[in-house]
């Protein structure tokens, strides 16, 4: 084993040396799937290749996105069906800012370490912010004279002040510069900084010069108190309530899933877990084994959260710009945090690490970024039959699911992102929100003092939890038994019975279905009339003649309440409908556009679909918006219990019959004390 580690270290050093020398090398032996995220070695190679093109000095290169350039889908599917071990050729896509001005888009051939193509971005919008420039920006106020005076004027201690970054949005400006708003907080007496804003100060920082370019101290509002805002267990004081009893989780036979590289096999499912610095977790090439036909069948080629739009609803000077795009502006993937074993994930969970590129292009390691585990509980199916004389029948099957979990923390909010796979064939993506509310400091301690619209709820003294929305848009590239699919809307309608001689009923409901032929046909606002939405393969039918498919089972629908011509809504126009369907296009990955920061809304899903392309019996992508209108309440303060939402992708005439009919319940280990008291 020591010899192995020695040889591995030697090979790694040789790889890094060759990369720096510009020698063509191939790290593909580390890759087991064409959609594997970039490895540490590949990121190092990409860094060396880009720096060779833009040598420093004199050029300064800052890496804002480094990710896998999606391989051609036909090549991936051919590779998957052929059973060959060598994946197709891999490339990386890079967005870099050179000399604090030009935004360059590059494609790097990883095998040859060559720049295959590059272009300079000249349109609107800027790339995802780097962690490093955010870290530099938040330190600027602490060394800025006017800010120090403002802190002294408020009787605060500068050493107890921390700041945070906020994107500025776009409000009709013809020309924009890369900039951030900075807001500061007091950490005196609590780690819960977001509930203690230092209000009345407006700060604008230029990111290219890394200087404060605008500063206004408008009004002094009281900083909300620190009492009862602490959430760290080590800092909480009695009384504690409620007391929860310990719970044991044990798998005597070990986990029922296997992980090879980033590929997962569990029960009747096989799929791939990818990672992207912008999207976070990506589920790919998901297929399910059908015992009736003795083979695995395609379901989902790729699924991920394409964007998260969070507009706050206070039009005031210190709040109007708070209309965030968490994936495009801050990077969902680079905002992922390490998961805590036994708390974020149960004891039997297995973890995956990931690498992403820092602003200098060097690989950064995120440990325990993703966990995979089985979850027992609930019922898969059951029936009690008491209608047969002298016979009592009760059949119950326990339910077991596989969960893929990650946590994305962007500023004050924690997003728990789950993908749940069930033996029945269902996939259940879900989102659970926790973290801290955005608080507006006010000179109000009771609702009786509120005389005008405060744009939120008084959740504590001097603390308004501001109204806001969370819109997650999922990119779901279905391949139901093949790439050629269609989108079918089934509407429910009430029918009046007119022939009273044939029935004593006055009405009943039935359905009528239509196949969406174009993108316009597919746009759907849910919640106004009952409907059933299914992706089908019109070329594959069951033995009874039904088209095989998967149904979207949505949660309660949320619709944007902003005017469509409002600047934030123009940028977030992908929320105008709950469901969209587009023909597959590898360049159409990001619903808010490739360059979201200060974008003008001219490269969004809403713009692409104006082409009104055909989508019938084609390789199509379904986009689904999960929305929450968040009216804060006192229970959300000082830290939120989980607020959850999600949806289900459910097989619909995909199998000949219940696919878990013959699935036996797992053995349940009975611990001492189980059963009746």
C-alpha positions as semicolon CSV with decimal commas, in nm:
position;residue;x (nm);y (nm);z (nm)
1;X;0,000;0,000;0,000
2;X;0,286;0,239;0,082
3;X;0,443;0,158;-0,256
4;X;0,110;0,238;-0,426
5;X;0,089;0,577;-0,255
6;X;0,448;0,650;-0,351
7;X;0,390;0,565;-0,718
8;X;0,065;0,763;-0,723
9;X;0,239;1,069;-0,577
10;X;0,521;1,035;-0,829
11;X;0,276;1,015;-1,119
12;X;0,087;1,318;-0,989
13;X;0,407;1,523;-0,967
14;X;0,500;1,412;-1,318
15;X;0,154;1,515;-1,442
16;X;0,180;1,861;-1,288
17;X;0,531;1,906;-1,424
18;X;0,420;1,810;-1,775
19;X;0,120;2,043;-1,755
20;X;0,341;2,337;-1,663
21;X;0,579;2,251;-1,945
22;X;0,289;2,242;-2,194
23;X;0,335;1,875;-2,282
24;X;0,026;1,703;-2,423
25;X;-0,103;1,459;-2,160
26;X;-0,418;1,262;-2,107
27;X;-0,582;1,240;-1,764
28;X;-0,868;1,037;-1,914
29;X;-0,761;0,729;-1,721
30;X;-0,921;0,904;-1,422
31;X;-1,257;0,932;-1,601
32;X;-1,520;0,658;-1,598
33;X;-1,809;0,850;-1,756
34;X;-1,814;1,123;-2,024
35;X;-2,019;1,349;-1,794
36;X;-1,785;1,317;-1,496
37;X;-1,708;1,660;-1,350
38;X;-1,363;1,800;-1,416
39;X;-1,097;1,638;-1,201
40;X;-0,826;1,816;-1,005
41;X;-0,574;1,723;-1,275
42;X;-0,798;1,846;-1,556
43;X;-0,856;2,181;-1,386
44;X;-0,478;2,218;-1,343
45;X;-0,432;2,141;-1,712
46;X;-0,698;2,394;-1,811
47;X;-0,531;2,656;-1,592
48;X;-0,194;2,595;-1,757
49;X;-0,345;2,607;-2,106
50;X;-0,526;2,937;-2,050
51;X;-0,226;3,100;-1,882
52;X;-0,010;2,990;-2,174
53;X;-0,247;3,175;-2,409
54;X;-0,251;3,484;-2,185
55;X;0,094;3,485;-2,020
56;X;0,124;3,679;-1,695
57;X;0,265;3,933;-1,669
58;X;0,162;4,152;-1,849
59;X;-0,187;3,999;-1,866
60;X;-0,397;3,938;-1,557
61;X;-0,635;3,644;-1,594
62;X;-0,925;3,575;-1,360
63;X;-1,121;3,252;-1,404
64;X;-1,496;3,304;-1,352
65;X;-1,620;2,970;-1,482
66;X;-1,439;2,643;-1,549
67;X;-1,659;2,345;-1,626
68;X;-1,709;2,048;-1,850
69;X;-1,806;2,151;-2,201
70;X;-2,101;1,923;-2,262
71;X;-1,998;1,648;-2,503
72;X;-2,220;1,582;-2,801
73;X;-2,527;1,400;-2,672
74;X;-2,524;1,146;-2,953
75;X;-2,167;1,053;-2,860
76;X;-2,260;1,006;-2,494
77;X;-2,559;0,787;-2,578
78;X;-2,352;0,584;-2,824
79;X;-2,085;0,537;-2,558
80;X;-2,346;0,430;-2,302
81;X;-2,501;0,172;-2,535
82;X;-2,172;0,034;-2,667
83;X;-2,029;-0,068;-2,331
84;X;-1,682;0,063;-2,417
85;X;-1,465;0,184;-2,129
86;X;-1,305;0,487;-2,292
87;X;-1,536;0,791;-2,281
88;X;-1,559;1,033;-2,573
89;X;-1,313;1,321;-2,601
90;X;-1,349;1,575;-2,321
91;X;-1,334;1,951;-2,339
92;X;-1,362;2,229;-2,084
93;X;-1,552;2,555;-2,117
94;X;-1,389;2,859;-1,958
95;X;-1,505;3,214;-1,895
96;X;-1,217;3,439;-1,796
97;X;-1,168;3,813;-1,756
98;X;-0,836;3,935;-1,897
99;X;-0,679;4,262;-1,783
100;X;-0,991;4,356;-1,581
101;X;-1,180;4,432;-1,898
102;X;-1,231;4,173;-2,172
103;X;-1,453;3,871;-2,105
104;X;-1,321;3,570;-2,296
105;X;-1,505;3,244;-2,368
106;X;-1,275;2,951;-2,442
107;X;-1,310;2,581;-2,518
108;X;-1,009;2,372;-2,419
109;X;-0,941;2,026;-2,560
110;X;-0,828;1,839;-2,250
111;X;-0,645;1,559;-2,429
112;X;-0,433;1,790;-2,645
113;X;-0,436;2,084;-2,397
114;X;-0,513;2,320;-2,685
115;X;-0,751;2,613;-2,713
116;X;-1,005;2,486;-2,965
117;X;-1,200;2,811;-2,989
118;X;-1,238;3,142;-2,814
119;X;-1,436;3,460;-2,849
120;X;-1,473;3,788;-2,665
121;X;-1,809;3,856;-2,503
122;X;-1,934;4,196;-2,619
123;X;-2,302;4,175;-2,530
124;X;-2,472;4,267;-2,202
125;X;-2,416;4,096;-1,871
126;X;-2,115;3,982;-1,673
127;X;-1,997;3,637;-1,558
128;X;-2,049;3,466;-1,225
129;X;-1,874;3,637;-0,935
130;X;-1,568;3,464;-0,793
131;X;-1,538;3,388;-0,424
132;X;-1,208;3,573;-0,411
133;X;-1,338;3,904;-0,545
134;X;-1,634;3,888;-0,308
135;X;-1,391;3,836;-0,019
136;X;-1,185;4,138;-0,127
137;X;-1,493;4,357;-0,173
138;X;-1,638;4,296;0,174
139;X;-1,316;4,419;0,335
140;X;-1,326;4,756;0,158
141;X;-1,563;4,942;0,396
142;X;-1,354;4,853;0,701
143;X;-1,064;5,058;0,560
144;X;-1,277;5,341;0,415
145;X;-1,268;5,664;0,619
146;X;-1,630;5,780;0,572
147;X;-1,757;5,434;0,673
148;X;-1,541;5,433;0,986
149;X;-1,695;5,770;1,077
150;X;-2,045;5,631;1,021
151;X;-1,972;5,341;1,252
152;X;-1,835;5,572;1,521
153;X;-2,140;5,797;1,485
154;X;-2,362;5,497;1,563
155;X;-2,158;5,408;1,870
156;X;-2,053;5,073;1,724
157;X;-1,717;4,897;1,742
158;X;-1,551;4,859;1,400
159;X;-1,394;4,530;1,510
160;X;-1,747;4,390;1,553
161;X;-1,857;4,485;1,197
162;X;-1,869;4,243;0,901
163;X;-1,993;4,313;0,549
164;X;-2,156;4,116;0,270
165;X;-2,195;4,144;-0,110
166;X;-2,515;4,211;-0,304
167;X;-2,549;4,223;-0,681
168;X;-2,678;4,551;-0,824
169;X;-2,921;4,428;-1,091
170;X;-3,009;4,628;-1,402
171;X;-3,254;4,918;-1,423
172;X;-3,236;5,043;-1,778
173;X;-2,876;5,168;-1,782
174;X;-2,729;5,178;-2,131
175;X;-2,384;5,085;-2,002
176;X;-2,282;4,906;-1,686
177;X;-1,960;4,838;-1,499
178;X;-1,887;4,539;-1,279
179;X;-1,997;4,650;-0,935
180;X;-2,142;4,526;-0,607
181;X;-2,349;4,677;-0,330
182;X;-2,206;4,625;0,017
183;X;-2,413;4,597;0,332
184;X;-2,266;4,565;0,680
185;X;-2,377;4,402;1,004
186;X;-2,290;4,391;1,371
187;X;-2,167;4,060;1,510
188;X;-2,149;4,190;1,865
189;X;-2,324;3,938;2,089
190;X;-2,428;3,690;1,818
191;X;-2,304;3,500;1,516
192;X;-2,641;3,570;1,353
193;X;-2,516;3,871;1,161
194;X;-2,796;3,896;0,904
195;X;-3,054;3,988;1,170
196;X;-2,839;4,283;1,285
197;X;-2,804;4,509;0,978
198;X;-2,642;4,851;1,007
199;X;-2,898;5,042;0,804
200;X;-2,895;5,381;0,634
201;X;-2,561;5,336;0,458
202;X;-2,535;5,281;0,081
203;X;-2,202;5,153;-0,054
204;X;-2,114;5,075;-0,415
205;X;-1,783;4,908;-0,500
206;X;-1,621;4,881;-0,844
207;X;-1,493;4,525;-0,891
208;X;-1,237;4,604;-1,160
209;X;-1,062;4,872;-0,954
210;X;-1,168;4,714;-0,622
211;X;-1,256;5,055;-0,479
212;X;-1,562;5,216;-0,323
213;X;-1,704;5,452;-0,587
214;X;-2,027;5,564;-0,416
215;X;-2,101;5,621;-0,049
216;X;-2,403;5,770;0,124
217;X;-2,494;5,777;0,493
218;X;-2,861;5,867;0,481
219;X;-3,028;5,789;0,812
220;X;-2,947;5,622;1,141
221;X;-3,177;5,333;1,230
222;X;-3,135;5,129;1,550
223;X;-2,942;4,806;1,503
224;X;-3,174;4,521;1,605
225;X;-3,081;4,364;1,937
226;X;-2,865;4,054;1,972
227;X;-3,074;3,892;2,245
228;X;-3,247;3,568;2,143
229;X;-3,082;3,561;1,801
230;X;-2,805;3,309;1,866
231;X;-2,840;2,967;1,702
232;X;-2,515;2,789;1,797
233;X;-2,581;2,505;2,041
234;X;-2,275;2,597;2,245
235;X;-2,414;2,948;2,301
236;X;-2,774;2,862;2,384
237;X;-2,898;2,865;2,742
238;X;-3,173;2,664;2,919
239;X;-3,458;2,596;2,917
240;X;-3,435;2,357;2,619
241;X;-3,749;2,218;2,457
242;X;-3,858;1,980;2,321
243;X;-3,632;1,687;2,407
244;X;-3,609;1,436;2,123
245;X;-3,521;1,074;2,192
246;X;-3,226;0,915;2,015
247;X;-3,292;0,722;1,697
248;X;-3,077;0,438;1,562
249;X;-3,023;0,382;1,191
250;X;-2,863;0,050;1,099
251;X;-2,814;-0,156;0,782
252;X;-2,688;-0,504;0,879
253;X;-2,616;-0,595;0,516
254;X;-2,458;-0,259;0,439
255;X;-2,590;-0,004;0,190
256;X;-2,795;-0,133;-0,101
257;X;-2,625;0,093;-0,354
258;X;-2,285;0,096;-0,519
259;X;-2,085;0,395;-0,635
260;X;-1,826;0,359;-0,909
261;X;-1,665;0,693;-0,977
262;X;-1,973;0,913;-1,011
263;X;-2,206;0,636;-1,135
264;X;-2,470;0,493;-0,902
265;X;-2,644;0,155;-0,910
266;X;-2,931;0,099;-0,670
267;X;-3,232;-0,132;-0,681
268;X;-3,362;-0,098;-1,039
269;X;-3,195;0,241;-1,103
270;X;-2,867;0,343;-1,265
271;X;-2,766;0,707;-1,302
272;X;-2,473;0,947;-1,290
273;X;-2,406;1,225;-1,039
274;X;-2,225;1,521;-1,191
275;X;-2,121;1,860;-1,060
276;X;-2,097;2,204;-1,211
277;X;-1,965;2,517;-1,043
278;X;-2,278;2,704;-1,153
279;X;-2,553;2,438;-1,139
280;X;-2,432;2,231;-0,847
281;X;-2,547;1,868;-0,862
282;X;-2,645;1,731;-1,203
283;X;-2,829;1,399;-1,245
284;X;-2,759;1,232;-1,580
285;X;-2,827;0,920;-1,786
286;X;-3,087;0,787;-1,545
287;X;-3,235;0,455;-1,653
288;X;-3,454;0,200;-1,477
289;X;-3,455;-0,178;-1,515
290;X;-3,783;-0,325;-1,637
291;X;-3,818;-0,690;-1,533
292;X;-4,094;-0,744;-1,791
293;X;-3,856;-0,679;-2,083
294;X;-3,532;-0,770;-1,901
295;X;-3,349;-0,446;-1,979
296;X;-3,283;-0,095;-1,853
297;X;-3,489;0,179;-2,012
298;X;-3,394;0,544;-2,053
299;X;-3,576;0,805;-1,847
300;X;-3,376;1,124;-1,787
301;X;-3,068;1,229;-1,982
302;X;-2,994;1,531;-1,764
303;X;-3,158;1,718;-1,477
304;X;-3,039;2,014;-1,270
305;X;-3,141;2,352;-1,131
306;X;-3,071;2,600;-1,407
307;X;-3,140;2,917;-1,209
308;X;-3,279;3,051;-0,882
309;X;-3,447;3,393;-0,893
310;X;-3,504;3,568;-0,558
311;X;-3,665;3,914;-0,593
312;X;-3,731;4,108;-0,273
313;X;-4,041;4,325;-0,257
314;X;-3,921;4,650;-0,101
315;X;-3,882;4,931;-0,359
316;X;-3,686;5,154;-0,119
317;X;-3,336;5,285;-0,189
318;X;-3,162;5,022;0,022
319;X;-3,368;4,731;-0,112
320;X;-3,488;4,779;-0,470
321;X;-3,176;4,616;-0,622
322;X;-3,212;4,298;-0,417
323;X;-3,332;4,074;-0,700
324;X;-3,083;3,792;-0,696
325;X;-3,002;3,516;-0,946
326;X;-2,820;3,277;-0,717
327;X;-2,690;3,037;-0,984
328;X;-2,586;3,286;-1,250
329;X;-2,454;3,558;-1,019
330;X;-2,306;3,363;-0,728
331;X;-2,272;3,007;-0,860
332;X;-2,486;2,734;-0,706
333;X;-2,198;2,489;-0,732
334;X;-1,930;2,708;-0,584
335;X;-2,174;2,797;-0,304
336;X;-2,215;2,431;-0,202
337;X;-2,091;2,355;0,150
338;X;-1,942;2,045;0,310
339;X;-2,209;1,820;0,455
340;X;-2,194;1,722;0,820
341;X;-2,211;1,345;0,873
342;X;-2,487;1,221;1,107
343;X;-2,671;1,554;1,082
344;X;-2,696;1,654;0,716
345;X;-2,684;1,286;0,620
346;X;-2,752;0,963;0,813
347;X;-2,482;0,720;0,936
348;X;-2,499;0,491;0,633
349;X;-2,448;0,776;0,383
350;X;-2,157;0,777;0,142
351;X;-1,997;1,103;0,032
352;X;-1,856;1,246;-0,289
353;X;-1,597;1,523;-0,307
354;X;-1,572;1,774;-0,593
355;X;-1,321;2,019;-0,734
356;X;-1,378;2,364;-0,877
357;X;-1,146;2,636;-1,005
358;X;-1,048;2,937;-0,797
359;X;-1,017;3,279;-0,959
360;X;-0,652;3,203;-1,042
361;X;-0,758;2,877;-1,209
362;X;-0,616;2,647;-0,942
363;X;-0,828;2,348;-0,829
364;X;-1,012;2,384;-0,500
365;X;-1,128;2,079;-0,306
366;X;-1,474;2,062;-0,149
367;X;-1,494;1,763;0,082
368;X;-1,824;1,582;0,146
369;X;-1,999;1,795;-0,114
370;X;-2,266;1,534;-0,198
371;X;-2,408;1,248;0,005
372;X;-2,597;0,941;-0,109
373;X;-2,809;0,731;0,125
374;X;-3,112;0,506;0,150
375;X;-3,415;0,626;0,338
376;X;-3,658;0,382;0,496
377;X;-4,010;0,474;0,591
378;X;-4,361;0,502;0,464
379;X;-4,556;0,260;0,250
380;X;-4,485;0,152;-0,105
381;X;-4,825;-0,011;-0,151
382;X;-5,082;-0,186;0,066
383;X;-5,428;-0,337;0,071
384;X;-5,654;-0,490;0,336
385;X;-5,915;-0,721;0,188
386;X;-6,213;-0,797;0,414
387;X;-6,467;-0,865;0,142
388;X;-6,391;-1,235;0,106
389;X;-6,596;-1,437;0,357
390;X;-6,397;-1,617;0,624
391;X;-6,071;-1,469;0,500
392;X;-5,864;-1,172;0,613
393;X;-5,590;-1,046;0,379
394;X;-5,349;-0,767;0,456
395;X;-5,050;-0,698;0,230
396;X;-4,812;-0,407;0,296
397;X;-4,480;-0,323;0,133
398;X;-4,240;-0,087;0,302
399;X;-4,098;0,196;0,097
400;X;-3,726;0,256;0,048
401;X;-3,585;0,551;-0,146
402;X;-3,238;0,659;-0,253
403;X;-3,150;1,020;-0,179
404;X;-2,881;1,234;-0,343
405;X;-2,831;1,543;-0,126
406;X;-2,635;1,866;-0,139
407;X;-2,661;2,196;0,049
408;X;-2,611;2,530;-0,121
409;X;-2,557;2,833;0,105
410;X;-2,576;3,166;-0,074
411;X;-2,537;3,438;0,188
412;X;-2,815;3,410;0,442
413;X;-3,011;3,118;0,290
414;X;-2,934;2,745;0,299
415;X;-3,090;2,540;0,019
416;X;-3,112;2,166;0,089
417;X;-3,133;2,007;-0,257
418;X;-3,253;1,645;-0,278
419;X;-3,306;1,406;-0,567
420;X;-3,512;1,108;-0,448
421;X;-3,533;0,789;-0,653
422;X;-3,801;0,529;-0,582
423;X;-3,823;0,164;-0,697
424;X;-4,167;0,247;-0,839
425;X;-3,993;0,455;-1,105
426;X;-4,067;0,796;-0,957
427;X;-3,807;1,071;-0,924
428;X;-3,887;1,334;-0,661
429;X;-3,669;1,647;-0,666
430;X;-3,719;1,865;-0,359
431;X;-3,592;2,187;-0,205
432;X;-3,590;2,270;0,164
433;X;-3,506;2,624;0,273
434;X;-3,344;2,716;0,601
435;X;-3,105;2,985;0,719
436;X;-3,166;3,347;0,806
437;X;-3,422;3,601;0,685
438;X;-3,313;3,923;0,517
439;X;-3,393;4,178;0,788
440;X;-3,471;4,547;0,746
441;X;-3,392;4,755;1,056
442;X;-3,676;4,989;1,160
443;X;-3,760;5,208;1,457
444;X;-4,067;4,995;1,533
445;X;-4,119;4,753;1,820
446;X;-4,489;4,666;1,783
447;X;-4,734;4,632;1,495
448;X;-4,944;4,915;1,647
449;X;-4,667;5,155;1,540
450;X;-4,683;5,058;1,172
451;X;-4,842;5,343;0,976
452;X;-4,738;5,262;0,620
453;X;-4,632;4,962;0,413
454;X;-4,316;4,814;0,560
455;X;-4,296;4,553;0,279
456;X;-4,268;4,271;0,529
457;X;-4,354;4,130;0,870
458;X;-4,237;4,263;1,207
459;X;-4,072;3,942;1,328
460;X;-3,894;4,095;1,628
461;X;-3,828;4,438;1,774
462;X;-3,677;4,673;1,510
463;X;-3,679;4,379;1,262
464;X;-3,884;4,352;0,944
465;X;-3,862;4,025;0,752
466;X;-3,905;4,154;0,395
467;X;-4,144;3,982;0,152
468;X;-3,969;3,793;-0,126
469;X;-3,995;3,503;-0,373
470;X;-3,790;3,193;-0,446
471;X;-3,817;3,063;-0,804
472;X;-3,616;2,750;-0,889
473;X;-3,623;2,648;-1,255
474;X;-3,530;2,288;-1,333
475;X;-3,381;2,180;-1,665
476;X;-3,519;1,828;-1,731
477;X;-3,395;1,664;-2,050
478;X;-3,619;1,359;-2,075
479;X;-3,536;1,064;-2,300
480;X;-3,834;0,839;-2,240
481;X;-3,732;0,509;-2,402
482;X;-3,534;0,713;-2,656
483;X;-3,466;1,072;-2,753
484;X;-3,776;1,139;-2,966
485;X;-4,048;1,249;-2,726
486;X;-4,360;1,466;-2,723
487;X;-4,536;1,683;-2,466
488;X;-4,902;1,602;-2,405
489;X;-5,146;1,824;-2,216
490;X;-5,453;1,647;-2,087
491;X;-5,726;1,887;-1,978
492;X;-6,009;1,797;-1,743
493;X;-6,355;1,916;-1,835
494;X;-6,699;1,891;-1,682
495;X;-6,967;1,735;-1,901
496;X;-7,337;1,794;-1,838
497;X;-7,563;1,490;-1,867
498;X;-7,848;1,578;-2,103
499;X;-8,008;1,238;-2,146
500;X;-8,174;1,195;-1,808
501;X;-8,323;0,863;-1,921
502;X;-7,975;0,707;-1,931
503;X;-7,848;0,839;-1,597
504;X;-7,969;1,005;-1,282
505;X;-7,644;1,204;-1,269
506;X;-7,637;1,564;-1,387
507;X;-7,265;1,583;-1,462
508;X;-6,934;1,402;-1,476
509;X;-6,579;1,491;-1,576
510;X;-6,365;1,352;-1,853
511;X;-6,044;1,440;-2,031
512;X;-5,926;1,568;-2,366
513;X;-5,562;1,554;-2,473
514;X;-5,356;1,756;-2,715
515;X;-4,998;1,717;-2,830
516;X;-4,798;2,039;-2,817
517;X;-4,654;2,094;-3,163
518;X;-4,453;2,410;-3,090
519;X;-4,289;2,587;-2,798
520;X;-4,583;2,827;-2,774
521;X;-4,827;2,536;-2,745
522;X;-4,629;2,398;-2,451
523;X;-4,613;2,711;-2,234
524;X;-4,830;2,644;-1,932
525;X;-4,951;2,842;-1,632
526;X;-5,056;2,593;-1,371
527;X;-5,335;2,634;-1,119
528;X;-5,597;2,803;-1,336
529;X;-5,759;2,485;-1,466
530;X;-5,695;2,117;-1,389
531;X;-5,458;1,945;-1,627
532;X;-5,224;1,650;-1,661
533;X;-4,881;1,707;-1,817
534;X;-4,693;1,409;-1,961
535;X;-4,377;1,357;-2,165
536;X;-4,443;1,057;-2,391
537;X;-4,259;0,856;-2,649
538;X;-4,513;0,836;-2,934
539;X;-4,302;0,567;-3,099
540;X;-4,330;0,321;-2,808
541;X;-4,657;0,178;-2,680
542;X;-4,765;-0,063;-2,410
543;X;-4,940;-0,389;-2,492
544;X;-5,274;-0,211;-2,453
545;X;-5,174;0,069;-2,689
546;X;-5,090;0,352;-2,449
547;X;-4,790;0,569;-2,525
548;X;-4,517;0,523;-2,263
549;X;-4,444;0,835;-2,063
550;X;-4,362;1,022;-1,745
551;X;-4,598;1,265;-1,576
552;X;-4,504;1,592;-1,408
553;X;-4,682;1,601;-1,072
554;X;-4,639;1,965;-0,965
555;X;-4,663;2,126;-0,627
556;X;-4,886;2,430;-0,567
557;X;-4,821;2,676;-0,847
558;X;-4,674;3,021;-0,783
559;X;-4,687;3,296;-1,042
560;X;-4,484;3,617;-1,057
561;X;-4,666;3,922;-0,924
562;X;-4,431;4,180;-1,076
563;X;-4,520;4,358;-1,397
564;X;-4,365;4,192;-1,701
565;X;-4,196;4,519;-1,799
566;X;-4,035;4,562;-1,456
567;X;-3,659;4,530;-1,495
568;X;-3,609;4,234;-1,259
569;X;-3,897;4,047;-1,422
570;X;-3,752;4,106;-1,770
571;X;-3,436;3,933;-1,649
572;X;-3,637;3,660;-1,474
573;X;-3,896;3,617;-1,751
574;X;-3,849;3,240;-1,736
575;X;-4,090;3,254;-1,440
576;X;-4,375;3,390;-1,656
577;X;-4,488;3,030;-1,710
578;X;-4,461;2,729;-1,481
579;X;-4,380;2,488;-1,765
580;X;-4,184;2,536;-2,086
581;X;-4,071;2,283;-2,347
582;X;-3,788;2,343;-2,592
583;X;-3,605;2,131;-2,849
584;X;-3,274;2,006;-2,712
585;X;-2,990;2,250;-2,773
586;X;-2,664;2,203;-2,582
587;X;-2,607;2,579;-2,572
588;X;-2,941;2,645;-2,399
589;X;-2,843;2,545;-2,045
590;X;-2,905;2,855;-1,835
591;X;-3,264;2,986;-1,819
592;X;-3,141;3,333;-1,723
593;X;-2,869;3,343;-1,989
594;X;-2,497;3,269;-1,984
595;X;-2,403;3,612;-1,842
596;X;-2,661;3,697;-1,575
597;X;-2,498;3,966;-1,360
598;X;-2,654;4,297;-1,476
599;X;-2,806;4,122;-1,779
600;X;-3,085;4,290;-1,976
601;X;-3,305;3,984;-2,016
602;X;-3,210;3,939;-2,381
603;X;-3,069;3,584;-2,347
604;X;-3,330;3,392;-2,146
605;X;-3,558;3,095;-2,191
606;X;-3,840;3,341;-2,265
607;X;-3,638;3,484;-2,555
608;X;-3,532;3,148;-2,700
609;X;-3,890;3,023;-2,714
610;X;-3,997;3,317;-2,931
611;X;-3,855;3,114;-3,221
612;X;-4,156;2,887;-3,166
613;X;-3,965;2,579;-3,277
614;X;-4,128;2,244;-3,334
615;X;-4,124;2,005;-3,038
616;X;-4,341;1,712;-3,151
617;X;-4,164;1,375;-3,163
618;X;-3,826;1,540;-3,110
619;X;-3,548;1,544;-2,855
620;X;-3,704;1,788;-2,606
621;X;-3,630;1,951;-2,271
622;X;-3,895;2,028;-2,009
623;X;-3,834;2,332;-1,787
624;X;-4,032;2,347;-1,464
625;X;-4,049;2,643;-1,224
626;X;-4,091;2,569;-0,854
627;X;-4,199;2,888;-0,677
628;X;-4,251;3,007;-0,321
629;X;-4,402;3,342;-0,220
630;X;-4,239;3,391;0,118
631;X;-4,428;3,599;0,373
632;X;-4,197;3,584;0,678
633;X;-4,342;3,507;1,018
634;X;-4,205;3,508;1,371
635;X;-4,137;3,133;1,361
636;X;-3,885;3,204;1,081
637;X;-3,684;3,412;1,329
638;X;-3,401;3,405;1,429
639;X;-3,337;3,100;1,207
640;X;-3,586;2,920;0,986
641;X;-3,711;2,565;1,034
642;X;-3,709;2,388;0,699
643;X;-3,961;2,520;0,446
644;X;-3,997;2,251;0,182
645;X;-4,140;2,215;-0,165
646;X;-4,086;1,988;-0,463
647;X;-4,251;1,782;-0,735
648;X;-4,263;1,431;-0,876
649;X;-4,173;1,279;-1,210
650;X;-4,396;0,972;-1,215
651;X;-4,410;0,687;-1,468
652;X;-4,735;0,696;-1,664
653;X;-4,807;0,390;-1,880
654;X;-4,431;0,340;-1,881
655;X;-4,457;-0,010;-1,727
656;X;-4,704;-0,282;-1,813
657;X;-4,812;-0,296;-1,448
658;X;-4,703;-0,192;-1,100
659;X;-4,322;-0,234;-1,119
660;X;-4,292;-0,301;-0,744
661;X;-4,569;-0,562;-0,731
662;X;-4,317;-0,839;-0,664
663;X;-4,077;-0,633;-0,454
664;X;-4,046;-0,776;-0,107
665;X;-4,017;-0,549;0,195
666;X;-3,668;-0,520;0,340
667;X;-3,587;-0,712;0,654
668;X;-3,657;-0,498;0,957
669;X;-3,421;-0,556;1,247
670;X;-3,626;-0,557;1,565
671;X;-3,445;-0,385;1,846
672;X;-3,518;-0,459;2,212
673;X;-3,815;-0,257;2,326
674;X;-3,984;-0,241;1,985
675;X;-4,352;-0,317;1,958
676;X;-4,643;-0,264;2,192
677;X;-4,573;-0,103;2,531
